């Protein structure tokens, strides 16, 4: 029987897809730098590129650490270390950006979607850390319709 995609797998796949899209978008924007030589505008756009990148780095680090925890590659104590904590702060948590009409449409879309992903990871992190604090192992299979491993075949 095939493994059903878990919430974690789907979120990871979304993060990878957004990371690739952001990389391609930023590379394309760099090539098309025949745009106006308006330094304040270019710095503003660059700042928001950095926010997108920071959110994705934080999200993907957390998702990889969670996969490692669930597969037994790292211990709950290791997962609880600052190395795997979400530390993006205000720049990652702040939802502003998609409404800023002076930003390119593609960047506004990336700002919105990376903020939604980051917020979802923050909620998952709180749930996981609550379980770990209670001495339990997080189980993404508790969510209806999600199966983490194939049932045993007897």
GROMACS .gro file of C-alpha atoms in nm:
model
  154
    1UNK     CA    1   0.000   0.000   0.000
    2UNK     CA    2   0.135   0.343  -0.091
    3UNK     CA    3   0.220   0.597   0.173
    4UNK     CA    4  -0.037   0.874   0.203
    5UNK     CA    5   0.104   1.225   0.193
    6UNK     CA    6   0.107   1.373   0.540
    7UNK     CA    7   0.044   1.730   0.642
    8UNK     CA    8   0.418   1.759   0.696
    9UNK     CA    9   0.496   1.621   0.348
   10UNK     CA   10   0.251   1.856   0.180
   11UNK     CA   11   0.382   2.154   0.375
   12UNK     CA   12   0.740   2.057   0.291
   13UNK     CA   13   0.653   2.027  -0.079
   14UNK     CA   14   0.485   2.368  -0.067
   15UNK     CA   15   0.797   2.514   0.096
   16UNK     CA   16   1.026   2.365  -0.167
   17UNK     CA   17   0.803   2.493  -0.448
   18UNK     CA   18   0.792   2.843  -0.295
   19UNK     CA   19   1.169   2.839  -0.245
   20UNK     CA   20   1.226   2.753  -0.611
   21UNK     CA   21   0.974   3.013  -0.723
   22UNK     CA   22   1.136   3.282  -0.507
   23UNK     CA   23   1.481   3.190  -0.635
   24UNK     CA   24   1.365   3.209  -0.995
   25UNK     CA   25   1.174   3.532  -0.936
   26UNK     CA   26   1.467   3.708  -0.770
   27UNK     CA   27   1.709   3.585  -1.040
   28UNK     CA   28   1.471   3.710  -1.310
   29UNK     CA   29   1.436   4.046  -1.134
   30UNK     CA   30   1.816   4.077  -1.115
   31UNK     CA   31   1.848   4.013  -1.490
   32UNK     CA   32   1.580   4.267  -1.570
   33UNK     CA   33   1.758   4.540  -1.375
   34UNK     CA   34   1.713   4.780  -1.663
   35UNK     CA   35   1.444   4.915  -1.434
   36UNK     CA   36   1.462   5.263  -1.298
   37UNK     CA   37   1.778   5.356  -1.114
   38UNK     CA   38   1.577   5.472  -0.815
   39UNK     CA   39   1.794   5.370  -0.519
   40UNK     CA   40   1.527   5.408  -0.245
   41UNK     CA   41   1.281   5.197  -0.448
   42UNK     CA   42   1.545   4.932  -0.525
   43UNK     CA   43   1.640   4.913  -0.156
   44UNK     CA   44   1.272   4.879  -0.061
   45UNK     CA   45   1.226   4.594  -0.309
   46UNK     CA   46   1.550   4.430  -0.189
   47UNK     CA   47   1.430   4.450   0.170
   48UNK     CA   48   1.114   4.259   0.078
   49UNK     CA   49   1.317   4.002  -0.118
   50UNK     CA   50   1.510   3.947   0.205
   51UNK     CA   51   1.187   3.901   0.403
   52UNK     CA   52   1.071   3.635   0.156
   53UNK     CA   53   1.408   3.459   0.179
   54UNK     CA   54   1.419   3.476   0.560
   55UNK     CA   55   1.073   3.324   0.592
   56UNK     CA   56   1.161   3.043   0.357
   57UNK     CA   57   1.491   2.970   0.533
   58UNK     CA   58   1.315   2.956   0.870
   59UNK     CA   59   1.029   2.741   0.738
   60UNK     CA   60   1.249   2.493   0.551
   61UNK     CA   61   1.491   2.457   0.845
   62UNK     CA   62   1.199   2.380   1.075
   63UNK     CA   63   1.041   2.135   0.830
   64UNK     CA   64   1.369   1.948   0.778
   65UNK     CA   65   1.425   1.933   1.155
   66UNK     CA   66   1.070   1.803   1.206
   67UNK     CA   67   1.125   1.531   0.946
   68UNK     CA   68   1.451   1.439   1.121
   69UNK     CA   69   1.273   1.428   1.459
   70UNK     CA   70   0.992   1.206   1.332
   71UNK     CA   71   1.236   0.968   1.161
   72UNK     CA   72   1.452   0.943   1.474
   73UNK     CA   73   1.753   1.118   1.320
   74UNK     CA   74   1.751   1.379   1.597
   75UNK     CA   75   1.621   1.358   1.953
   76UNK     CA   76   1.344   1.574   2.098
   77UNK     CA   77   1.615   1.751   2.300
   78UNK     CA   78   1.806   1.835   1.982
   79UNK     CA   79   1.487   1.957   1.815
   80UNK     CA   80   1.426   2.181   2.117
   81UNK     CA   81   1.762   2.354   2.070
   82UNK     CA   82   1.781   2.714   1.942
   83UNK     CA   83   1.926   2.577   1.617
   84UNK     CA   84   1.579   2.455   1.515
   85UNK     CA   85   1.370   2.733   1.671
   86UNK     CA   86   1.178   2.982   1.463
   87UNK     CA   87   1.370   3.303   1.519
   88UNK     CA   88   1.258   3.513   1.224
   89UNK     CA   89   1.107   3.773   1.453
   90UNK     CA   90   0.908   4.071   1.337
   91UNK     CA   91   1.045   4.065   0.983
   92UNK     CA   92   0.904   3.716   0.925
   93UNK     CA   93   0.587   3.748   1.131
   94UNK     CA   94   0.476   4.087   0.998
   95UNK     CA   95   0.210   4.029   0.729
   96UNK     CA   96   0.261   4.364   0.554
   97UNK     CA   97   0.378   4.372   0.195
   98UNK     CA   98   0.107   4.228  -0.031
   99UNK     CA   99  -0.090   4.552  -0.010
  100UNK     CA  100   0.205   4.772  -0.112
  101UNK     CA  101   0.121   4.867  -0.469
  102UNK     CA  102   0.467   5.011  -0.534
  103UNK     CA  103   0.608   4.655  -0.516
  104UNK     CA  104   0.603   4.428  -0.821
  105UNK     CA  105   0.302   4.195  -0.836
  106UNK     CA  106   0.516   3.880  -0.823
  107UNK     CA  107   0.693   3.996  -0.509
  108UNK     CA  108   0.363   4.088  -0.345
  109UNK     CA  109   0.235   3.737  -0.417
  110UNK     CA  110   0.550   3.579  -0.271
  111UNK     CA  111   0.523   3.799   0.039
  112UNK     CA  112   0.166   3.685   0.097
  113UNK     CA  113   0.226   3.315   0.040
  114UNK     CA  114   0.549   3.298   0.241
  115UNK     CA  115   0.380   3.478   0.530
  116UNK     CA  116   0.095   3.224   0.524
  117UNK     CA  117   0.346   2.937   0.519
  118UNK     CA  118   0.550   3.092   0.802
  119UNK     CA  119   0.236   3.148   1.013
  120UNK     CA  120   0.132   2.785   0.957
  121UNK     CA  121   0.477   2.664   1.062
  122UNK     CA  122   0.455   2.881   1.376
  123UNK     CA  123   0.123   2.714   1.467
  124UNK     CA  124   0.267   2.367   1.399
  125UNK     CA  125   0.575   2.451   1.603
  126UNK     CA  126   0.360   2.554   1.901
  127UNK     CA  127   0.162   2.227   1.876
  128UNK     CA  128   0.478   2.016   1.847
  129UNK     CA  129   0.657   2.188   2.135
  130UNK     CA  130   0.347   2.147   2.354
  131UNK     CA  131   0.349   1.773   2.280
  132UNK     CA  132   0.723   1.746   2.344
  133UNK     CA  133   0.690   1.937   2.672
  134UNK     CA  134   0.425   1.684   2.777
  135UNK     CA  135   0.665   1.400   2.694
  136UNK     CA  136   0.467   1.295   2.387
  137UNK     CA  137   0.582   1.242   2.031
  138UNK     CA  138   0.401   1.463   1.778
  139UNK     CA  139   0.172   1.262   1.553
  140UNK     CA  140   0.066   1.428   1.231
  141UNK     CA  141  -0.154   1.123   1.168
  142UNK     CA  142  -0.403   1.255   1.425
  143UNK     CA  143  -0.535   1.488   1.159
  144UNK     CA  144  -0.833   1.335   0.985
  145UNK     CA  145  -0.749   1.178   0.649
  146UNK     CA  146  -0.374   1.188   0.705
  147UNK     CA  147  -0.173   0.871   0.741
  148UNK     CA  148   0.192   0.880   0.840
  149UNK     CA  149   0.286   0.519   0.779
  150UNK     CA  150   0.128   0.226   0.607
  151UNK     CA  151  -0.080   0.009   0.839
  152UNK     CA  152   0.080  -0.327   0.915
  153UNK     CA  153  -0.017  -0.602   0.675
  154UNK     CA  154  -0.078  -0.931   0.852
   0.00000   0.00000   0.00000
